PDB file of C-alpha atoms in Angstrom:
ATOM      1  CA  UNK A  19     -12.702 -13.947  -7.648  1.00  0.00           C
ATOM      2  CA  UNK A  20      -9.146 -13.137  -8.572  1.00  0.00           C
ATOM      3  CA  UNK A  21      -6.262 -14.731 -10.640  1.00  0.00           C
ATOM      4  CA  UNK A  22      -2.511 -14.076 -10.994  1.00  0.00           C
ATOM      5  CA  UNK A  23      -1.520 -12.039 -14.620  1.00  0.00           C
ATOM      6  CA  UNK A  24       1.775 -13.255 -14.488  1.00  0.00           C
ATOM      7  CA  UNK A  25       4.720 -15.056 -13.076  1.00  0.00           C
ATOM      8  CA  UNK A  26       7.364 -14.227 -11.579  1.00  0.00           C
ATOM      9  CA  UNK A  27       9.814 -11.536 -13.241  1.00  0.00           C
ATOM     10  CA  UNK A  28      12.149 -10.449 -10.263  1.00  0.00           C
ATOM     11  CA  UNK A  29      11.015  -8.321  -7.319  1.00  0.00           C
ATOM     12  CA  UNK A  30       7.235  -8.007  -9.367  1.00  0.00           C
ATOM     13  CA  UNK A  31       4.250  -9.881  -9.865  1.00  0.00           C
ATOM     14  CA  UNK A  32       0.719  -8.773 -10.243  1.00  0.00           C
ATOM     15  CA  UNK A  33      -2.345  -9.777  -8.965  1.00  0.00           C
ATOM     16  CA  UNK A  34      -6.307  -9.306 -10.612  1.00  0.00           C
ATOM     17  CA  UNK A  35      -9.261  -8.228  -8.492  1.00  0.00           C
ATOM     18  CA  UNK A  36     -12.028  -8.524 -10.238  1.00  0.00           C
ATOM     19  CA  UNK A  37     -14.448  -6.533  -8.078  1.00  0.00           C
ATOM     20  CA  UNK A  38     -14.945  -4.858  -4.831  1.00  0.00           C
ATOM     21  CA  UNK A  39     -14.744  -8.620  -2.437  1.00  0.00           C
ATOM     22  CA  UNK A  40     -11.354  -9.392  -3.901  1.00  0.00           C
ATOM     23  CA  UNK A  41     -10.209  -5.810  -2.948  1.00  0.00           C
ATOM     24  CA  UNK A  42     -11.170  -6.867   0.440  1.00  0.00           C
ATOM     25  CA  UNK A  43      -9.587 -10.204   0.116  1.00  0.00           C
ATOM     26  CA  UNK A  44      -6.100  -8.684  -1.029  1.00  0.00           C
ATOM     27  CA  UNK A  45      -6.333  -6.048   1.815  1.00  0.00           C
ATOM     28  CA  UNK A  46      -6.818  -8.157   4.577  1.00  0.00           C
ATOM     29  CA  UNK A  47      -3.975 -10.383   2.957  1.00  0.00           C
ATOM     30  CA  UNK A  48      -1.772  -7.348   2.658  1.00  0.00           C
ATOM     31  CA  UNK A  49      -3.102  -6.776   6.818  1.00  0.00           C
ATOM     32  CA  UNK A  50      -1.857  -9.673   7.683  1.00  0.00           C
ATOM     33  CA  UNK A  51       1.527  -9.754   6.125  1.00  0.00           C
ATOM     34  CA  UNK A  52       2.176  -6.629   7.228  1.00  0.00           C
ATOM     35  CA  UNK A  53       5.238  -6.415   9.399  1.00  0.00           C
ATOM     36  CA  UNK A  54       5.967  -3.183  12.017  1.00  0.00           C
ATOM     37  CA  UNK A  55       7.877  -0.519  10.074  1.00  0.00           C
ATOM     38  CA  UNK A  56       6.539  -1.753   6.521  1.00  0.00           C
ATOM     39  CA  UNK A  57       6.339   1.723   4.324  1.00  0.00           C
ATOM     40  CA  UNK A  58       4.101   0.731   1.455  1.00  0.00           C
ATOM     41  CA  UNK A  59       4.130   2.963  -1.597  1.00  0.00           C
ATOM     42  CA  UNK A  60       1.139   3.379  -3.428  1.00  0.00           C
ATOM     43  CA  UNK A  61       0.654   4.827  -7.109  1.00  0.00           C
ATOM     44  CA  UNK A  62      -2.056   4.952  -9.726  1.00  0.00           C
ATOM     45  CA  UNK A  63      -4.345   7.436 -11.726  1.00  0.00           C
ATOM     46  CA  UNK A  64      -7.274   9.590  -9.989  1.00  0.00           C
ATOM     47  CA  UNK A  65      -9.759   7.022  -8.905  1.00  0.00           C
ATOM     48  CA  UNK A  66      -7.574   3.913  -9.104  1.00  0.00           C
ATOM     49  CA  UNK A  67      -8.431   2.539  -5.651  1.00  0.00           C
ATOM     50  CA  UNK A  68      -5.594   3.891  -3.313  1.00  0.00           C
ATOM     51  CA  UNK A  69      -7.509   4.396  -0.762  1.00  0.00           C
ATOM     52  CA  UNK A  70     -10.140   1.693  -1.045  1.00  0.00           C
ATOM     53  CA  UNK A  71      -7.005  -0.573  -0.535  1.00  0.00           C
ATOM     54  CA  UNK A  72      -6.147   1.305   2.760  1.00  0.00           C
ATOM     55  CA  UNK A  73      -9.597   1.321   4.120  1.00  0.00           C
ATOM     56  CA  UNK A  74      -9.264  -2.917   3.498  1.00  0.00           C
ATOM     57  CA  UNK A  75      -6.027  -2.942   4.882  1.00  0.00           C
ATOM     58  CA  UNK A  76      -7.162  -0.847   7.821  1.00  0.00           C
ATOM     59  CA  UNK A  77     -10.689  -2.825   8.112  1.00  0.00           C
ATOM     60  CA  UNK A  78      -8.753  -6.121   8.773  1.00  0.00           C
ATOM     61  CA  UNK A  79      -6.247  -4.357  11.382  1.00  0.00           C
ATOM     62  CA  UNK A  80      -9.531  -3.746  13.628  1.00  0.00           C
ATOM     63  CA  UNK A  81     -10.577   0.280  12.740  1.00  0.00           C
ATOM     64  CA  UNK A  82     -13.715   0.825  11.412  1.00  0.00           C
ATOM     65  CA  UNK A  83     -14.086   0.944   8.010  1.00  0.00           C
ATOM     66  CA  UNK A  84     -16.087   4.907   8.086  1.00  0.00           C
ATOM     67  CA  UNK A  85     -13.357   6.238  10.124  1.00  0.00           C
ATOM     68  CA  UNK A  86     -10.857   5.638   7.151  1.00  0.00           C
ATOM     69  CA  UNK A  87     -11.063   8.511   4.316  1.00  0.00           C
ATOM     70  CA  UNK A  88      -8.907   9.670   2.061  1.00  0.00           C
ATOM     71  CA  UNK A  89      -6.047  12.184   3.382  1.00  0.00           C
ATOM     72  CA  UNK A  90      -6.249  14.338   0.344  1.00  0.00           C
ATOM     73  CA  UNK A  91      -7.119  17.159   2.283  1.00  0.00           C
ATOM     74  CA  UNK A  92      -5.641  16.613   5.834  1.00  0.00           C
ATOM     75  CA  UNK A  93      -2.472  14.751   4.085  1.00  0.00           C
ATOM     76  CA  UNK A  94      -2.375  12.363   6.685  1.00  0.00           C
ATOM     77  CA  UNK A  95      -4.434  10.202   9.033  1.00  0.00           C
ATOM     78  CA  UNK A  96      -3.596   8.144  11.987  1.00  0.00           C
ATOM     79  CA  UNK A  97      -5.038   5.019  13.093  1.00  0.00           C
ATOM     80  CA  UNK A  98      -4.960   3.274  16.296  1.00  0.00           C
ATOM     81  CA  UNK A  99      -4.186  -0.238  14.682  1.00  0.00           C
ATOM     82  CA  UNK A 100      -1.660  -2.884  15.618  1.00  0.00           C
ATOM     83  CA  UNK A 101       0.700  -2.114  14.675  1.00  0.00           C
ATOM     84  CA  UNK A 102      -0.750   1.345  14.189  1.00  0.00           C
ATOM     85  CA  UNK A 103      -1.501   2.643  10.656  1.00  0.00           C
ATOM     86  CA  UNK A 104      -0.026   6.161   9.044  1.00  0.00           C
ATOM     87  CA  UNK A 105      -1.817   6.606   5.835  1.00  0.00           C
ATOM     88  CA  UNK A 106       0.027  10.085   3.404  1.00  0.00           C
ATOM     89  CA  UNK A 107      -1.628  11.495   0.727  1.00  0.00           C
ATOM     90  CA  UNK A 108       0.985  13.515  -1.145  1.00  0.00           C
ATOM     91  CA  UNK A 109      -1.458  14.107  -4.208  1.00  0.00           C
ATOM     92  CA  UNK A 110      -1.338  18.197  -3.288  1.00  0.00           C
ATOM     93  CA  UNK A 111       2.390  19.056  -2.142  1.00  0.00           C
ATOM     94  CA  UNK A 112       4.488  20.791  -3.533  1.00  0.00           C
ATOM     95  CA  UNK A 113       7.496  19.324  -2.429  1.00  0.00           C
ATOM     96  CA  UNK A 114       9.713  16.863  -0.276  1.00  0.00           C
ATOM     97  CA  UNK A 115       9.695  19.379   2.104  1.00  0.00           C
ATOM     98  CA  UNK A 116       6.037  19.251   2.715  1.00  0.00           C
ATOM     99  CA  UNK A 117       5.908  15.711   3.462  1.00  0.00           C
ATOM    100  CA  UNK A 118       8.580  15.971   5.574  1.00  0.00           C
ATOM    101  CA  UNK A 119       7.160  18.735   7.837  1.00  0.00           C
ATOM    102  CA  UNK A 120       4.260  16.143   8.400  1.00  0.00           C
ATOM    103  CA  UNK A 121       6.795  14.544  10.549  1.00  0.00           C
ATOM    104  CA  UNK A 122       7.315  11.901   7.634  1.00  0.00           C
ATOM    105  CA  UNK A 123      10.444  11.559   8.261  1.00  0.00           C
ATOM    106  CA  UNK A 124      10.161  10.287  12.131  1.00  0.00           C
ATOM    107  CA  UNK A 125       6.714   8.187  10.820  1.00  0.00           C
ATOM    108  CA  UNK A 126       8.429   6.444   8.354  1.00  0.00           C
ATOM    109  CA  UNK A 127      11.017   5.352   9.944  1.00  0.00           C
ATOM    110  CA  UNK A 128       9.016   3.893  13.122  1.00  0.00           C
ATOM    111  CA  UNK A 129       7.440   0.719  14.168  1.00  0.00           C
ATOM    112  CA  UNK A 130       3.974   1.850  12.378  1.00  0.00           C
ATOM    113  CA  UNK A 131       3.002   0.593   9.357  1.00  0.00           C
ATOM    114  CA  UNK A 132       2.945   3.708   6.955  1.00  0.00           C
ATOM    115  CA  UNK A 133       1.054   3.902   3.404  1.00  0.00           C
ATOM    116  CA  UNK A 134       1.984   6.784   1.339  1.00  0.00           C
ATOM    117  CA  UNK A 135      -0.352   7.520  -1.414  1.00  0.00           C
ATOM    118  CA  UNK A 136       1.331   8.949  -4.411  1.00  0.00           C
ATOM    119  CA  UNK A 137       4.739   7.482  -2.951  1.00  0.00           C
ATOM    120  CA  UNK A 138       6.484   8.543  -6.304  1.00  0.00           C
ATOM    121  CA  UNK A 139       5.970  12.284  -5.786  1.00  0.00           C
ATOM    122  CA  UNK A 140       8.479  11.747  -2.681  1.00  0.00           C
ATOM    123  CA  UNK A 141      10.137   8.544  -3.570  1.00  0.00           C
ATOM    124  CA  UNK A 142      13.865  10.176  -2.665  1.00  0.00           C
ATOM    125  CA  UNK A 143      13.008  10.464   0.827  1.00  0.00           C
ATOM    126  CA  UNK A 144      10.777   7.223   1.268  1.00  0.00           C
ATOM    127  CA  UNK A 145      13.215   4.183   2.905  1.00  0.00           C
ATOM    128  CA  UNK A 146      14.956   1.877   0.347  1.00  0.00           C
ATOM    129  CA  UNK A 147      13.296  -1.203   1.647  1.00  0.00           C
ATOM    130  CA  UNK A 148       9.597  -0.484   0.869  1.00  0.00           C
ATOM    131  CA  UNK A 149       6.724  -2.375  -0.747  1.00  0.00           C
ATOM    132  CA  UNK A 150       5.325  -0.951  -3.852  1.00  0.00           C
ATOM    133  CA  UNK A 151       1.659  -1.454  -4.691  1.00  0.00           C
ATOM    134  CA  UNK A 152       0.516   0.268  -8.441  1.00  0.00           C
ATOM    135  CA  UNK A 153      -2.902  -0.076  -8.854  1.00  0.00           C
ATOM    136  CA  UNK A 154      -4.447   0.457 -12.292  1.00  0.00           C
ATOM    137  CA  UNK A 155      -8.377   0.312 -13.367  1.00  0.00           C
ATOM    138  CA  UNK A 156      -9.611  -1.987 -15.724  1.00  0.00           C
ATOM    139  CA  UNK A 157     -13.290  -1.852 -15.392  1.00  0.00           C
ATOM    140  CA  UNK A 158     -15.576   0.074 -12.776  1.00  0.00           C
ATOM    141  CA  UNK A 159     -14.552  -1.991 -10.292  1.00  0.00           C
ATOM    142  CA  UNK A 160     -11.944  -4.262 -11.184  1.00  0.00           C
ATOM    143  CA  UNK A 161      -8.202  -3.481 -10.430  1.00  0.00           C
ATOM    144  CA  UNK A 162      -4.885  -4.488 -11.399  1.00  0.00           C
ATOM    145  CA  UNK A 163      -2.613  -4.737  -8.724  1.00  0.00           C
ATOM    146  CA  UNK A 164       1.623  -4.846  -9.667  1.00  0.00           C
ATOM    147  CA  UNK A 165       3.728  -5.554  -6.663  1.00  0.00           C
ATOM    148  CA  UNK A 166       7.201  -4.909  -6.068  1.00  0.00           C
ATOM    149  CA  UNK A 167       9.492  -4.310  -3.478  1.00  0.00           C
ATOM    150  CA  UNK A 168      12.992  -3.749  -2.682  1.00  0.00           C
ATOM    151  CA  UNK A 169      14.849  -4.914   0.856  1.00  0.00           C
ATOM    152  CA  UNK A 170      14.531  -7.388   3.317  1.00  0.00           C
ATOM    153  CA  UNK A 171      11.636  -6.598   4.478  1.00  0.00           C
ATOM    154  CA  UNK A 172       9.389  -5.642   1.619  1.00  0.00           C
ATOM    155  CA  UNK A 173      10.516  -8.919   0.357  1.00  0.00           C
ATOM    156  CA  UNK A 174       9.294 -10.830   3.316  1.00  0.00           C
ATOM    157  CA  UNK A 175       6.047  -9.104   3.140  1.00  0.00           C
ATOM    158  CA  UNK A 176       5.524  -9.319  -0.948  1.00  0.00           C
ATOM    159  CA  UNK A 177       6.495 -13.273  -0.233  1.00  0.00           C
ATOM    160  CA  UNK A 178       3.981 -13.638   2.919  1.00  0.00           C
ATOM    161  CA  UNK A 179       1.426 -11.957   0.645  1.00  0.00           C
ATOM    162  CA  UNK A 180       1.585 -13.844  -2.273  1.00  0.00           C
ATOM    163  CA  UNK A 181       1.424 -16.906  -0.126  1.00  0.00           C
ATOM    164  CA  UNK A 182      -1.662 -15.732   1.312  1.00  0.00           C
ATOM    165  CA  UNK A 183      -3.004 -15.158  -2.227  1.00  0.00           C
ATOM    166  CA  UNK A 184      -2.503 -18.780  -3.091  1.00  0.00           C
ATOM    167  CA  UNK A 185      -0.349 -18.310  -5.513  1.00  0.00           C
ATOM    168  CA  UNK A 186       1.956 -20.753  -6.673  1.00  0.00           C
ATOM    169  CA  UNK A 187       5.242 -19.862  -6.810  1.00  0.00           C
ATOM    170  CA  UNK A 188       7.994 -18.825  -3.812  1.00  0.00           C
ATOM    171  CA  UNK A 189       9.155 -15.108  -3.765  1.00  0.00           C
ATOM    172  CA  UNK A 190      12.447 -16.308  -2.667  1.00  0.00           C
ATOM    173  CA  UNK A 191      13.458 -18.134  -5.350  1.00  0.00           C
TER     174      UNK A 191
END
């Protein structure tokens, strides 16, 4: 199904998913883990599976899997999850200031869960204590999946995840 690429180096680890079901395994993970006000930053090439991981994250929260699509064009979608579920696409702004008219800036800082596709393209205004998910292809449907995170709260969530992954090592040290 999937394996861990490596141990422990810091505030990273990565994770293998070797097709679409372990996709769905580390999103529902992720779901669960997930803690109110968690801002999860997403990055990878065209096609890399942002929003595959969203629609598996937003699948185990309870919303049905065809009402989750990619924000590309709208630049953001809202879903009535618990906690509920702000999903950015910042792919086509031009600037900070776009995202931040989107009401980003009251979003991200609420008791929703928000994932930001893109997240470096606005990484100066995104909070400090954020999870970071980089996802890069290495076959039609396998993924690589680095994880990092900086702050309290990221941490908790990276740790909770890997736990869930049975992994075997302890995020906290």
């Amino acid at each position: 199904m999937s394996l861990p690429v490596d141990e422990r180096a810091g505030n990273l680890w990565s994770w293998t998913a070797s097709d679409e079901a372990a996709t769905e395994h580390f999103g529902a993970a992720l779901a669960r883990a997930l803690e109110p006000g968690t801002v999860v930053s997403l990055t990878g090439e065209l096609g890399a599976g942002k929003t595959r991981l969203v629609q598996a994250v937003s699948t185990a929260l309870g919303v049905p899997r065809a009402e989750v699509t990619s924000p590309t064009f709208v630049l953001l979608q809202e879903y009535r999850s618990q906690p509920p579920l702000y999903h950015f696409d910042t792919y086509r702004l031009r600037d900070v200031d776009e995202f931040l008219a989107l009401g980003a800036d009251e979003l991200l800082w609420s008791t929703g869960v928000c994932f930001v596709e893109w997240g470096e393209r606005v990484a100066d205004v995104l909070p400090a204590d954020r999870l970071q998910i980089e996802l890069e292809t290495l076959a039609p449907t396998a993924r690589l999946l680095q994880v990092s995170w900086s702050g309290p709260r990221a941490e908790r969530v990276a740790a909770t995840l890997r736990r869930a992954l049975d992994l075997s090592f302890d995020c906290d040290g």
